[in-house]
Amino acid sequence: MTLLDKILFLIVHFVDKHNFWHRLPVFFGLLYLGARRHLHQQYNLINVGRTPTGVRSNPTDYPYRTADGKYNDPFNEGAGSEFSFFGRNMMPVDQHNKSKKPDPMVVATKLLARRKFVDTGKQFNMIAASWIQFMVHDWIDHLEDTHQIELRAPEEVASECPLKSFKFYKSKKTPTGFYDIKTGHLNSRTPWWDGSVIYGSNAKVLQKVRTFKDGKLKLSEDGLIQQDENGKIISGDVRNTWAGLLSLQALFVQEHNAVCDALKKEYSELEDEDLYRHARLVTSAVIAKVHTIDWTVELLKTDTMHAGMRANWYGLLGKKFKDTFGHVGDSILSGVVGAKKTENYGVPYSLTEEFENLSRIGFTKQMVSMGHQACGALELWNYPVWMRDLVAQDVDGTDRPDHIDLAALEIYRDRERSVARYNQFRRSMLQIPISKWKDLTDDEEVIETLREVYGDDVEELDLLVGLMAEKKIKGFAISETAFFIFLVMAIRRLEADRFFTSNYNEETYTKKGLEWVNSTESLKNVLDRHYPEMTEKWMNSSSAFAVWDSSLEPHNPIPLYFRVPRQ
């Protein structure tokens, strides 16, 4: 570490030791998060695979998002493209000899399986839960091997397991050609914020979803995703879908098509290809903005995070200043979006290892239903039982014959992919590790069960279990440990992408396109555009991601940066 970084680390460590960053006044909380994020950017971004040298591209040759995610980084044409490597936030920890210790089905049954449904109250609804799956299908899918392995339930938990055994495909290991990390995993989706969940991650899928008329995507007459002659949906990503995901895919296909209509009206000379390319840029930016300043603000419902996420997009000077004077100064003052250049901190962009039939119901009923239903909380003993007997799918949406126990599989996958266990994970993320179970939780029943599964060896604690068991910050729907990964990766998706930085301009997006993005602040704005009668009749909440019958937040006259978090 440099001297400055050592000083920042000591400050961060002191605050962590006394556990009070989230209780600081908003401005000082942002300073802490800024210092921690800087440290993570320096020490928790690790490239996997060789970095091409001398392979550059001219941004003017590709003033649009390509089908396979290439050419977003002018200095590394393959960064973030289909079948590029997942990166790392820390060096991999080989768990080959411990992949079944303790047994994943024991961990799933004793610590994860739902006893009774625990929800998030009014904070987060089923649309919010669907949204993160919408994002995952935009970013991440590990390439699988052709070799199947099997997990069998040990006798001690067999009677409680929906599946006594299940088979699944291993994650495919690929040589990196690099001495430091010899093998890695390939991402079959494009990890950019490029809307590939509706457009696809390659030219073949893109051909299927386009109408090739006025730039539009295929959509059924009732406003839902079209199906082909075999009954399979026609969309950018069709694997492991359900009504919630389909609803959001349909909504943003409608958004894309509406952008096409607006652009054609404004610029009658634009042809099909140009309309498609501009509309994709605009729609992808709307998705990114909704996630940044709407979904995330509900996930991490504190004044500090409200200020922090808006600063990512608009900077500390805020939206009004940016709307009036444009992007002034650096990303701290005016936000990442519209910055003069991309930033990848010397590591090619990637995401990391460590992050029903809707037509019978209709879009409005489905969305209103999800809007009024709180989603399950991320806690121990709250993993849905039906997910432990789940029909998995191939990438083309075909059901696989073998059902899976998703809870047990998640435990196994972390170990298989060399993701560190909880304590080592925290050390690598510059956090203080636990030395006893009491450091993790005050719940005596949880402590007793942890001892039953892991003994007294806190180093064996699986990451997923630790994240579920960890004491949560008031207002956070995820653990602090998970949040720190989010802290470094959330802004990276904006900083490393030229279509959010150096090419975020009228020349690339069109003036009308930028106005469309700038006037959209939330998912509610998108719903208002397409279903105004639905939001007017059914939504009381300020965010579409909060439970719709929740009360509005009372007005706080104190400027955001000067507020003190509620204890």
Coordinates of C-alpha atoms in Angstrom, one line a residue:
M1 CA 0.0 0.0 0.0
T2 CA 1.1 3.6 -0.6
L3 CA 1.4 5.8 2.4
L4 CA -2.0 7.5 1.6
D5 CA -3.7 4.1 1.3
K6 CA -2.2 3.0 4.6
I7 CA -3.7 6.1 6.3
L8 CA -7.0 5.5 4.6
F9 CA -7.0 1.9 5.7
L10 CA -6.3 2.8 9.3
I11 CA -9.2 5.3 9.3
V12 CA -11.5 2.8 7.7
H13 CA -10.4 0.1 10.2
F14 CA -11.0 2.4 13.2
V15 CA -14.5 3.2 12.0
D16 CA -15.2 -0.5 11.3
K17 CA -13.9 -1.5 14.7
H18 CA -16.4 0.7 16.4
N19 CA -19.1 0.0 13.9
F20 CA -20.5 3.5 13.4
W21 CA -20.1 4.5 9.7
H22 CA -23.8 4.1 9.0
R23 CA -24.6 6.3 12.0
L24 CA -22.4 9.2 10.9
P25 CA -24.0 12.3 9.4
V26 CA -24.6 11.7 5.7
F27 CA -21.7 13.8 4.4
F28 CA -19.2 12.0 6.6
G29 CA -20.7 8.6 5.8
L30 CA -20.1 9.4 2.2
L31 CA -16.4 10.2 3.0
Y32 CA -16.0 6.8 4.7
L33 CA -17.6 5.0 1.7
G34 CA -15.4 7.0 -0.7
A35 CA -12.3 6.0 1.2
R36 CA -13.4 2.3 1.3
R37 CA -14.3 2.3 -2.3
H38 CA -10.9 3.7 -3.3
L39 CA -9.2 0.9 -1.4
H40 CA -11.3 -1.7 -3.0
Q41 CA -10.6 -0.2 -6.4
Q42 CA -6.9 -0.5 -5.7
Y43 CA -6.8 -3.9 -4.1
N44 CA -10.0 -5.8 -4.9
L45 CA -10.0 -5.8 -8.7
I46 CA -8.1 -8.7 -10.1
N47 CA -7.9 -9.6 -13.8
V48 CA -8.4 -13.2 -14.9
G49 CA -6.8 -14.2 -18.2
R50 CA -4.4 -12.3 -20.4
T51 CA -5.0 -8.7 -21.2
P52 CA -4.7 -8.1 -25.0
T53 CA -2.0 -5.6 -25.7
G54 CA -2.2 -3.3 -28.7
V55 CA -5.8 -4.4 -29.5
R56 CA -7.5 -1.1 -29.7
S57 CA -10.6 0.1 -31.6
N58 CA -11.8 3.5 -32.8
P59 CA -15.0 4.5 -31.0
T60 CA -16.2 6.2 -34.1
D61 CA -16.3 2.8 -35.9
Y62 CA -18.8 1.5 -33.4
P63 CA -21.0 4.3 -32.2
Y64 CA -23.5 1.7 -30.9
R65 CA -23.7 -1.3 -28.6
T66 CA -22.6 -4.4 -30.5
A67 CA -24.5 -7.7 -30.3
D68 CA -21.8 -9.5 -28.4
G69 CA -20.6 -6.7 -26.1
K70 CA -17.3 -5.9 -28.0
Y71 CA -15.7 -2.5 -28.4
N72 CA -17.2 -0.9 -25.3
D73 CA -13.6 -0.4 -24.1
P74 CA -11.6 1.4 -26.8
F75 CA -8.3 0.0 -25.3
N76 CA -9.5 -3.6 -25.0
E77 CA -12.0 -4.6 -27.7
G78 CA -12.9 -7.9 -26.0
A79 CA -13.5 -6.6 -22.4
G80 CA -17.0 -7.5 -21.2
S81 CA -17.9 -9.4 -24.4
E82 CA -19.7 -12.8 -24.6
F83 CA -17.5 -15.6 -23.2
S84 CA -15.0 -13.3 -21.6
F85 CA -13.7 -14.3 -18.1
F86 CA -15.3 -13.5 -14.8
G87 CA -12.9 -11.3 -12.9
R88 CA -12.1 -11.6 -9.2
N89 CA -12.3 -9.3 -6.2
M90 CA -9.8 -11.4 -4.4
M91 CA -7.5 -14.3 -5.2
P92 CA -9.3 -17.6 -5.6
V93 CA -9.2 -20.0 -2.6
D94 CA -9.0 -23.6 -3.8
Q95 CA -11.7 -25.6 -2.0
H96 CA -11.5 -28.7 -4.2
N97 CA -10.8 -31.0 -1.2
K98 CA -13.5 -29.3 0.9
S99 CA -16.2 -29.0 -1.7
K100 CA -18.5 -31.3 0.4
K101 CA -17.4 -30.2 3.9
P102 CA -19.7 -29.7 5.5
D103 CA -22.2 -31.4 3.2
P104 CA -24.1 -28.8 1.1
M105 CA -27.4 -30.5 1.7
V106 CA -26.8 -30.5 5.4
V107 CA -26.0 -26.7 5.3
A108 CA -29.1 -26.1 3.2
T109 CA -31.4 -28.1 5.4
K110 CA -30.3 -27.0 8.8
L111 CA -29.5 -23.3 8.1
L112 CA -31.2 -22.1 4.9
A113 CA -34.5 -24.0 4.4
R114 CA -37.6 -21.9 5.2
R115 CA -39.4 -22.6 8.5
K116 CA -41.9 -19.7 8.1
F117 CA -42.1 -16.9 5.6
V118 CA -40.2 -13.8 6.8
D119 CA -40.8 -10.7 4.5
T120 CA -39.2 -7.3 4.2
G121 CA -42.2 -5.4 5.5
K122 CA -43.1 -2.5 3.2
Q123 CA -39.5 -1.9 2.0
F124 CA -39.2 -4.3 -0.9
N125 CA -41.8 -6.0 -3.1
M126 CA -41.9 -8.8 -5.6
I127 CA -41.2 -6.4 -8.4
A128 CA -37.9 -5.6 -6.7
A129 CA -37.1 -9.3 -6.4
S130 CA -37.9 -9.8 -10.0
W131 CA -35.7 -6.8 -10.9
I132 CA -32.5 -8.3 -9.6
Q133 CA -33.2 -11.5 -11.6
F134 CA -33.8 -9.2 -14.6
M135 CA -30.3 -7.7 -14.0
V136 CA -28.6 -11.1 -13.4
H137 CA -30.0 -12.3 -16.7
D138 CA -28.5 -9.1 -18.2
W139 CA -25.0 -9.8 -16.7
I140 CA -24.1 -13.3 -15.6
D141 CA -24.3 -16.9 -16.6
H142 CA -21.4 -19.4 -16.1
L143 CA -20.5 -21.6 -19.0
E144 CA -21.1 -25.2 -17.9
D145 CA -19.1 -28.4 -18.5
T146 CA -20.7 -31.5 -20.1
H147 CA -19.8 -33.5 -17.0
Q148 CA -22.6 -34.1 -14.5
I149 CA -22.0 -34.7 -10.8
E150 CA -24.4 -35.8 -8.1
L151 CA -25.1 -34.7 -4.5
R152 CA -26.8 -37.1 -2.2
A153 CA -28.5 -36.1 1.1
P154 CA -26.8 -37.7 4.1
E155 CA -29.0 -39.8 6.3
E156 CA -29.2 -37.2 9.0
V157 CA -31.1 -34.8 6.8
A158 CA -32.5 -37.1 4.0
S159 CA -36.1 -37.1 5.5
E160 CA -36.2 -33.3 5.4
C161 CA -34.8 -32.8 1.9
P162 CA -37.3 -32.5 -1.0
L163 CA -34.7 -34.3 -3.2
K164 CA -32.8 -37.2 -1.8
S165 CA -30.2 -36.6 -4.5
F166 CA -29.8 -34.4 -7.6
K167 CA -27.5 -34.1 -10.6
F168 CA -26.1 -30.9 -12.2
Y169 CA -23.4 -29.8 -14.6
K170 CA -20.1 -28.6 -13.3
S171 CA -18.9 -25.1 -14.0
K172 CA -16.5 -25.3 -16.9
K173 CA -12.9 -24.4 -16.0
T174 CA -11.0 -22.7 -18.8
P175 CA -7.2 -22.2 -18.9
T176 CA -6.4 -18.5 -18.7
G177 CA -2.9 -18.7 -20.2
F178 CA -1.8 -16.6 -17.2
Y179 CA 0.6 -17.7 -14.5
D180 CA -1.1 -16.0 -11.6
I181 CA -4.6 -17.5 -11.9
K182 CA -4.3 -20.6 -14.1
T183 CA -8.0 -21.3 -14.7
G184 CA -11.1 -19.3 -14.7
H185 CA -14.8 -19.3 -15.7
L186 CA -16.3 -17.8 -18.8
N187 CA -19.4 -15.7 -18.8
S188 CA -21.9 -16.6 -21.6
R189 CA -23.7 -13.3 -21.1
T190 CA -22.4 -9.8 -21.7
P191 CA -21.7 -8.2 -18.3
W192 CA -22.2 -4.6 -19.5
W193 CA -25.4 -2.7 -18.7
D194 CA -26.4 -3.2 -22.3
G195 CA -29.9 -4.6 -22.0
S196 CA -28.9 -8.1 -23.3
V197 CA -31.7 -9.6 -21.2
I198 CA -34.0 -8.3 -24.0
Y199 CA -31.5 -7.9 -26.9
G200 CA -29.4 -11.1 -26.4
S201 CA -25.7 -11.5 -26.1
N202 CA -24.9 -12.4 -29.7
A203 CA -26.0 -11.7 -33.2
K204 CA -28.0 -14.9 -33.5
V205 CA -30.3 -14.0 -30.7
L206 CA -30.5 -10.4 -31.8
Q207 CA -31.8 -11.5 -35.2
K208 CA -34.6 -13.4 -33.5
V209 CA -35.9 -10.6 -31.4
R210 CA -35.9 -7.8 -34.0
T211 CA -38.7 -7.0 -36.4
F212 CA -36.4 -5.1 -38.7
K213 CA -39.0 -2.4 -39.1
D214 CA -38.6 1.0 -37.6
G215 CA -35.9 -0.3 -35.2
K216 CA -38.4 -2.2 -33.1
L217 CA -38.4 -5.5 -31.2
K218 CA -41.0 -8.3 -31.4
L219 CA -43.9 -8.0 -29.0
S220 CA -47.3 -9.7 -29.0
E221 CA -50.5 -7.7 -29.5
D222 CA -51.3 -7.8 -25.8
G223 CA -48.0 -6.2 -24.9
L224 CA -46.3 -9.4 -23.8
I225 CA -43.2 -11.3 -25.0
Q226 CA -43.9 -13.2 -28.2
Q227 CA -43.7 -17.0 -28.4
D228 CA -42.4 -19.0 -31.3
E229 CA -44.2 -22.0 -33.0
N230 CA -42.9 -24.3 -30.2
G231 CA -44.3 -22.1 -27.4
K232 CA -40.9 -20.7 -26.4
I233 CA -40.6 -17.1 -25.6
I234 CA -38.7 -14.8 -28.1
S235 CA -36.4 -12.6 -26.0
G236 CA -32.8 -11.9 -25.3
D237 CA -32.5 -14.4 -22.5
V238 CA -35.0 -17.2 -22.1
R239 CA -33.3 -19.4 -19.4
N240 CA -35.0 -20.1 -16.1
T241 CA -37.7 -17.5 -16.6
W242 CA -41.0 -16.9 -14.7
A243 CA -43.8 -14.4 -14.7
G244 CA -41.9 -11.6 -12.8
L245 CA -39.0 -11.7 -15.2
L246 CA -41.2 -11.9 -18.2
S247 CA -43.2 -8.9 -17.1
L248 CA -40.0 -6.8 -16.9
Q249 CA -38.8 -8.1 -20.2
A250 CA -42.1 -7.1 -21.8
L251 CA -42.1 -3.7 -20.2
F252 CA -38.7 -2.8 -21.5
V253 CA -39.4 -4.1 -25.0
Q254 CA -42.4 -1.7 -24.9
E255 CA -39.9 1.0 -23.7
H256 CA -37.5 0.3 -26.6
N257 CA -40.4 0.4 -29.1
A258 CA -41.7 3.7 -27.6
V259 CA -38.2 5.2 -27.9
C260 CA -38.2 4.1 -31.6
D261 CA -41.5 5.9 -32.2
A262 CA -40.3 9.1 -30.5
L263 CA -37.0 9.1 -32.5
K264 CA -38.7 8.4 -35.8
K265 CA -41.1 11.3 -35.2
E266 CA -38.2 13.6 -34.3
Y267 CA -35.8 12.4 -37.0
S268 CA -37.8 11.1 -39.9
E269 CA -34.6 10.4 -41.9
L270 CA -33.4 7.7 -39.5
E271 CA -33.6 4.1 -40.9
D272 CA -34.4 0.9 -39.2
E273 CA -30.8 0.1 -38.1
D274 CA -30.2 3.6 -36.7
L275 CA -33.5 3.7 -34.9
Y276 CA -32.7 0.3 -33.3
R277 CA -29.1 1.3 -32.3
H278 CA -30.2 4.6 -30.7
A279 CA -33.2 3.1 -29.0
R280 CA -31.0 0.3 -27.5
L281 CA -28.6 2.9 -26.1
V282 CA -31.5 4.9 -24.5
T283 CA -33.3 1.8 -23.1
S284 CA -30.1 0.4 -21.6
A285 CA -29.3 3.7 -20.0
V286 CA -32.9 3.9 -18.6
I287 CA -32.4 0.4 -17.1
A288 CA -29.1 1.4 -15.6
K289 CA -30.5 4.6 -14.1
V290 CA -33.5 2.9 -12.6
H291 CA -31.2 0.3 -11.0
T292 CA -28.8 3.0 -9.7
I293 CA -31.1 5.7 -8.2
D294 CA -34.4 3.8 -7.7
W295 CA -34.0 0.1 -7.0
T296 CA -30.7 0.4 -5.0
V297 CA -32.1 3.3 -2.9
E298 CA -35.0 1.0 -1.8
L299 CA -32.6 -1.9 -1.2
L300 CA -30.3 0.2 1.0
K301 CA -32.9 2.5 2.5
T302 CA -30.8 5.1 4.3
D303 CA -30.2 8.8 3.7
T304 CA -26.5 8.1 3.2
M305 CA -27.1 5.5 0.4
H306 CA -29.8 7.8 -1.1
A307 CA -27.2 10.5 -1.4
G308 CA -24.5 8.1 -2.5
M309 CA -26.4 6.5 -5.4
R310 CA -27.6 9.8 -6.7
A311 CA -24.0 11.1 -6.5
N312 CA -22.9 8.2 -8.7
W313 CA -25.2 9.4 -11.5
Y314 CA -25.4 13.2 -10.9
G315 CA -22.4 14.0 -8.6
L316 CA -22.4 15.8 -5.3
L317 CA -23.6 19.0 -7.1
G318 CA -26.9 17.2 -7.9
K319 CA -29.3 16.9 -10.8
K320 CA -30.4 20.5 -11.0
F321 CA -26.8 21.8 -11.4
K322 CA -26.0 19.1 -13.9
D323 CA -29.1 19.8 -16.0
T324 CA -28.2 23.5 -16.0
F325 CA -24.5 23.5 -16.5
G326 CA -23.7 20.0 -17.8
H327 CA -20.9 17.8 -16.6
V328 CA -18.5 20.1 -14.7
G329 CA -15.2 18.9 -13.1
D330 CA -14.7 15.3 -12.2
S331 CA -17.0 12.4 -11.4
I332 CA -17.2 13.4 -7.7
L333 CA -18.8 16.8 -8.6
S334 CA -20.9 15.8 -11.6
G335 CA -21.2 12.0 -11.4
V336 CA -19.8 9.2 -13.5
V337 CA -22.4 9.5 -16.3
G338 CA -21.0 11.9 -18.9
A339 CA -17.4 11.8 -17.6
K340 CA -14.8 12.6 -20.2
K341 CA -13.1 9.2 -20.2
T342 CA -13.7 5.6 -19.0
E343 CA -12.0 4.2 -16.0
N344 CA -11.1 0.6 -15.3
Y345 CA -8.3 1.0 -12.7
G346 CA -5.9 -1.0 -14.8
V347 CA -8.2 -4.1 -14.9
P348 CA -10.3 -5.0 -17.9
Y349 CA -14.0 -4.7 -17.1
S350 CA -15.9 -7.9 -16.1
L351 CA -18.3 -8.9 -13.4
T352 CA -16.7 -11.0 -10.6
E353 CA -17.3 -14.5 -9.2
E354 CA -17.9 -13.1 -5.7
F355 CA -21.6 -10.8 -7.0
E356 CA -45.7 -19.5 -15.9
N357 CA -47.6 -18.3 -18.5
L358 CA -48.2 -14.6 -18.2
S359 CA -50.7 -14.3 -21.0
R360 CA -53.5 -15.9 -18.8
I361 CA -53.0 -13.2 -16.2
G362 CA -52.2 -10.2 -18.2
F363 CA -49.5 -7.6 -17.5
T364 CA -51.5 -5.3 -15.3
K365 CA -52.8 -7.9 -12.9
Q366 CA -49.3 -9.5 -12.6
M367 CA -47.6 -6.2 -11.9
V368 CA -50.2 -5.0 -9.4
S369 CA -50.0 -8.3 -7.7
M370 CA -46.2 -8.2 -7.4
G371 CA -46.4 -4.6 -6.3
H372 CA -48.6 -5.3 -3.4
Q373 CA -46.7 -8.4 -2.2
A374 CA -43.6 -8.0 0.0
C375 CA -40.6 -10.2 -1.0
G376 CA -38.8 -12.6 1.3
A377 CA -36.1 -11.3 3.5
L378 CA -32.5 -12.4 3.1
E379 CA -32.1 -14.3 6.4
L380 CA -31.4 -17.8 7.6
W381 CA -34.3 -20.3 7.5
N382 CA -36.1 -18.3 4.8
Y383 CA -35.0 -20.1 1.6
P384 CA -38.2 -21.1 -0.3
V385 CA -38.9 -24.8 -0.1
W386 CA -40.1 -25.0 -3.7
M387 CA -36.6 -23.8 -4.8
R388 CA -35.2 -27.0 -3.3
D389 CA -37.1 -29.0 -6.0
L390 CA -36.6 -26.8 -9.0
V391 CA -36.8 -27.5 -12.7
A392 CA -33.6 -26.1 -14.3
Q393 CA -33.3 -25.1 -17.9
D394 CA -30.8 -25.1 -20.7
V395 CA -29.8 -21.8 -22.3
D396 CA -32.5 -22.2 -25.0
G397 CA -35.3 -22.5 -22.3
T398 CA -35.7 -26.3 -22.6
D399 CA -36.5 -28.0 -19.2
R400 CA -33.8 -30.3 -18.0
P401 CA -34.9 -33.8 -16.7
D402 CA -33.0 -33.4 -13.4
H403 CA -34.6 -31.2 -10.7
I404 CA -32.1 -29.4 -8.5
D405 CA -31.9 -28.3 -4.8
L406 CA -31.0 -24.7 -5.5
A407 CA -30.1 -24.0 -1.8
A408 CA -27.6 -26.8 -1.7
L409 CA -26.3 -26.0 -5.2
E410 CA -25.5 -22.4 -4.2
I411 CA -23.3 -23.6 -1.3
Y412 CA -21.6 -26.1 -3.6
R413 CA -21.1 -23.5 -6.4
D414 CA -19.2 -21.0 -4.2
R415 CA -16.8 -23.8 -3.2
E416 CA -16.4 -25.1 -6.7
R417 CA -15.7 -21.6 -8.1
S418 CA -13.0 -21.0 -5.4
V419 CA -14.9 -18.2 -3.7
A420 CA -13.5 -17.7 -0.2
R421 CA -15.5 -18.7 2.8
Y422 CA -17.0 -16.0 5.0
N423 CA -14.0 -15.1 7.2
Q424 CA -11.4 -15.1 4.5
F425 CA -13.8 -13.1 2.3
R426 CA -14.0 -10.4 4.9
R427 CA -10.3 -10.3 5.4
S428 CA -9.8 -9.9 1.6
M429 CA -12.4 -7.1 1.6
L430 CA -10.4 -5.3 4.4
Q431 CA -13.1 -6.1 7.0
I432 CA -12.6 -7.4 10.5
P433 CA -13.1 -11.2 10.6
I434 CA -15.2 -12.9 13.3
S435 CA -13.4 -14.9 16.0
K436 CA -16.5 -16.5 17.5
W437 CA -20.1 -17.1 16.5
K438 CA -21.2 -14.4 18.9
D439 CA -19.5 -11.9 16.6
L440 CA -21.8 -12.8 13.8
T441 CA -25.2 -13.0 15.6
D442 CA -26.9 -12.7 19.0
D443 CA -29.4 -15.3 18.2
E444 CA -28.7 -18.3 20.5
E445 CA -30.6 -20.8 18.3
V446 CA -28.6 -19.7 15.3
I447 CA -25.3 -20.0 17.2
E448 CA -26.3 -23.5 18.4
T449 CA -27.1 -24.6 14.8
L450 CA -23.9 -23.1 13.5
R451 CA -21.9 -25.1 16.0
E452 CA -23.9 -28.2 15.0
V453 CA -23.0 -27.8 11.4
Y454 CA -19.5 -26.2 11.6
G455 CA -18.3 -27.1 15.1
D456 CA -16.3 -24.2 16.6
D457 CA -14.3 -23.5 13.5
V458 CA -15.6 -20.1 12.3
E459 CA -13.1 -20.3 9.3
E460 CA -15.3 -23.1 7.8
L461 CA -18.4 -20.9 7.7
D462 CA -19.8 -20.7 4.1
L463 CA -20.1 -17.2 2.6
L464 CA -23.8 -17.5 1.8
V465 CA -24.6 -18.6 5.3
G466 CA -22.6 -15.8 6.8
L467 CA -24.3 -13.2 4.6
M468 CA -27.7 -14.5 5.8
A469 CA -26.7 -14.7 9.5
E470 CA -25.0 -11.3 9.7
K471 CA -26.5 -8.5 11.7
K472 CA -28.0 -6.0 9.2
I473 CA -27.7 -2.3 9.3
K474 CA -31.0 -0.6 9.8
G475 CA -32.6 0.0 6.4
F476 CA -30.4 -2.5 4.6
A477 CA -32.1 -5.5 2.9
I478 CA -28.6 -7.1 2.4
S479 CA -25.7 -7.6 4.7
E480 CA -22.9 -5.2 5.1
T481 CA -20.4 -7.7 3.8
A482 CA -22.4 -8.1 0.6
F483 CA -22.8 -4.3 0.4
F484 CA -19.1 -3.7 0.2
I485 CA -18.8 -5.9 -2.9
F486 CA -21.7 -3.9 -4.3
L487 CA -19.9 -0.7 -3.4
V488 CA -17.0 -1.4 -5.7
M489 CA -18.9 -3.1 -8.5
A490 CA -22.0 -0.9 -8.9
I491 CA -20.1 2.2 -10.0
R492 CA -17.7 0.1 -12.1
R493 CA -20.5 -0.8 -14.5
L494 CA -20.8 2.9 -15.3
E495 CA -17.2 4.0 -15.1
A496 CA -15.8 1.3 -17.5
D497 CA -18.5 1.8 -20.2
R498 CA -17.8 4.5 -22.8
F499 CA -21.6 4.7 -23.5
F500 CA -22.1 6.1 -20.0
T501 CA -18.9 8.2 -20.0
S502 CA -17.0 9.6 -23.1
N503 CA -19.8 8.6 -25.5
Y504 CA -22.7 9.7 -23.4
N505 CA -23.6 12.7 -25.6
E506 CA -26.1 13.9 -28.2
E507 CA -24.0 12.7 -31.1
T508 CA -24.2 9.1 -29.9
Y509 CA -27.7 9.1 -28.3
T510 CA -29.4 11.9 -30.2
K511 CA -30.7 15.0 -28.3
K512 CA -34.1 13.4 -28.0
G513 CA -32.6 10.2 -26.6
L514 CA -30.6 12.0 -23.9
E515 CA -33.8 14.0 -22.9
W516 CA -35.6 10.6 -22.6
V517 CA -33.0 9.2 -20.2
N518 CA -32.7 12.5 -18.3
S519 CA -36.4 12.7 -17.7
T520 CA -36.6 9.2 -16.3
E521 CA -35.9 8.9 -12.6
S522 CA -37.6 5.7 -11.6
L523 CA -39.4 2.5 -12.7
K524 CA -42.6 4.4 -11.8
N525 CA -41.8 6.8 -14.6
V526 CA -41.5 3.9 -17.0
L527 CA -44.8 2.4 -15.8
D528 CA -46.5 5.8 -16.1
R529 CA -45.5 6.0 -19.7
H530 CA -47.1 2.7 -20.7
Y531 CA -49.7 2.0 -18.0
P532 CA -50.7 5.4 -16.5
E533 CA -54.1 4.0 -15.3
M534 CA -52.4 1.3 -13.3
T535 CA -50.1 3.5 -11.3
E536 CA -52.8 6.1 -10.7
K537 CA -55.2 3.5 -9.4
W538 CA -53.0 1.1 -7.5
M539 CA -49.7 2.7 -6.5
N540 CA -49.5 4.9 -3.4
S541 CA -45.8 4.4 -2.7
S542 CA -43.1 6.8 -4.1
S543 CA -41.2 3.9 -5.6
A544 CA -42.5 1.0 -7.7
F545 CA -40.1 -1.3 -5.7
A546 CA -41.7 -0.6 -2.3
V547 CA -44.9 -2.3 -1.4
W548 CA -47.5 -0.2 -3.3
D549 CA -49.9 0.4 -0.4
S550 CA -47.1 1.8 1.8
S551 CA -47.2 5.3 3.1
L552 CA -45.2 8.1 1.4
E553 CA -42.0 9.2 3.2
P554 CA -42.7 12.4 5.3
H555 CA -41.1 15.5 3.9
N556 CA -37.7 16.2 5.5
P557 CA -36.7 19.9 5.3
I558 CA -33.1 19.2 6.2
P559 CA -30.8 19.1 3.1
L560 CA -29.8 15.5 2.3
Y561 CA -26.1 15.9 3.0
F562 CA -26.6 17.4 6.4
R563 CA -29.0 14.7 7.7
V564 CA -28.1 12.4 10.6
P565 CA -29.3 8.8 10.1
R566 CA -32.2 7.6 12.3
Q567 CA -30.9 5.2 14.9

